Amino acid sequence: MTRKTPVAVMISGRGSNMAALIEACEAPDFPAEIVLVLSNRYEAKGLKTAADAGIATEVIDYRGKGSRKAFEDAATAAIEAAGAELICLAGFMRLLTPHFVEHWRDRLINIHPSLLPAFPGLDTHERAIQTGVRISGCTVHFVRAEMDSGPIIVQAAVPVTAKDTARTLAARVLEQEHRIYPLAVALIASGKARRVGEQVIVDEDLSGLPPLVVPPTA
Ligand code: GRF
C-alpha cells in the first residue's frame, strides 16, 4: 500500500459526514487517513465520535480567541502540526477568510447539501422545495473565497417529491453525502482528481457508479 494522505476534518456539529470519512478510512486500501478532527465548538457531537474512533481531536473556540484571524491562525497551526495535507470541511459552520482559503488553496474541500451553484448558503432544502426543483443533491468542491463556490469534484443527485419536507429531503441528500465525500477524498488522495483551471477532471473510469453520481471524467 502506498502512503496515505493525511487529512484533517473540521466540524461544528453532528459530524455524520466526518463519521462516513472515518469509516471509509478504515479500509486498508483507502488512500487517506484522518490525523485530526478540529472543531470550533466544544459542544460539537462529532468530537465524541472521533475520539471513540481513536482519532486526535482539538477544539479552538473562536469565542475565546478574539478575532477570526486568531482562530484561523490557531487552526492552521494545529492542522500543520498534525501533518495534514488536505482539509475536509464537514458541517463546519464558520465563514473562512480569504487568507485561510488561499493558504490552503486546492487542499481545502467542502461538502454542501445542494447541486451547486444552486442554493449556496443555509436552508438549502427549504429553498429547493420552495423553488420547486425536481432534482436536488449534494456537491463536494474545492473551497474558494466566495461561500460555497469552487471547482466541483463530485456531485450526486436525488429526486424531490411532491410530499417532501425539508427534513425528508435532507435525509435523502445526506445518504448521498455519505457516499460522495469519501469518493471525493479517495479521488484527490490517489491523485486521480486534477484541477484544470476551475474544473476538476477525474482520471478514472467511474461508469460503474450509480448513474446519479456524476463526477466529470477525462
Ligand atoms: C451536511 O448536510 C453538510 O452538507 C453541510 O452541513 C451538514 C453537516 O452534517 N455542510 P454533519 O455534521 O456532517 O452530520
mmCIF file of C-alpha atoms and ligand atoms in Angstrom, residues 11-18 89-93 110-113 125 138 174 177-178, ligand 1:
data_model
loop_
_atom_site.group_PDB
_atom_site.id
_atom_site.type_symbol
_atom_site.label_atom_id
_atom_site.label_comp_id
_atom_site.label_asym_id
_atom_site.label_seq_id
_atom_site.Cartn_x
_atom_site.Cartn_y
_atom_site.Cartn_z
ATOM 1 C CA ILE A 11 -16.651 20.146 12.124
ATOM 2 C CA SER A 12 -19.079 22.246 14.136
ATOM 3 C CA GLY A 13 -21.825 19.775 14.967
ATOM 4 C CA ARG A 14 -23.199 16.282 14.451
ATOM 5 C CA GLY A 15 -20.368 15.032 12.292
ATOM 6 C CA SER A 16 -22.150 12.390 10.232
ATOM 7 C CA ASN A 17 -20.044 13.201 7.160
ATOM 8 C CA MET A 18 -16.951 13.017 9.330
ATOM 9 C CA LEU A 89 -14.904 20.831 5.933
ATOM 10 C CA ALA A 90 -17.765 18.680 7.176
ATOM 11 C CA GLY A 91 -20.552 20.810 8.576
ATOM 12 C CA PHE A 92 -18.082 23.480 9.610
ATOM 13 C CA MET A 93 -20.309 26.460 10.295
ATOM 14 C CA ASN A 110 -16.214 21.178 1.437
ATOM 15 C CA ILE A 111 -19.482 19.307 1.175
ATOM 16 C CA HIS A 112 -22.658 21.246 0.550
ATOM 17 C CA PRO A 113 -26.207 19.839 0.510
ATOM 18 C CA HIS A 125 -33.586 22.144 1.398
ATOM 19 C CA CYS A 138 -25.056 17.437 -2.902
ATOM 20 C CA LEU A 174 -27.460 13.142 3.423
ATOM 21 C CA GLU A 177 -23.343 12.965 1.027
ATOM 22 C CA HIS A 178 -22.033 9.990 2.960
HETATM 23 C C1 GRF B 1 -24.303 18.463 5.879
HETATM 24 O O1 GRF B 1 -25.560 18.495 5.280
HETATM 25 C C2 GRF B 1 -23.280 19.165 5.014
HETATM 26 O O2 GRF B 1 -23.541 19.052 3.651
HETATM 27 C C3 GRF B 1 -23.430 20.607 5.440
HETATM 28 O O3 GRF B 1 -23.665 20.545 6.825
HETATM 29 C C4 GRF B 1 -24.255 19.292 7.165
HETATM 30 C C5 GRF B 1 -23.376 18.676 8.194
HETATM 31 O O4 GRF B 1 -23.884 17.473 8.684
HETATM 32 N N1 GRF B 1 -22.270 21.374 5.061
HETATM 33 P P1 GRF B 1 -22.936 16.506 9.514
HETATM 34 O O5 GRF B 1 -22.399 17.333 10.679
HETATM 35 O O6 GRF B 1 -21.868 16.013 8.621
HETATM 36 O O7 GRF B 1 -23.841 15.414 10.002
#
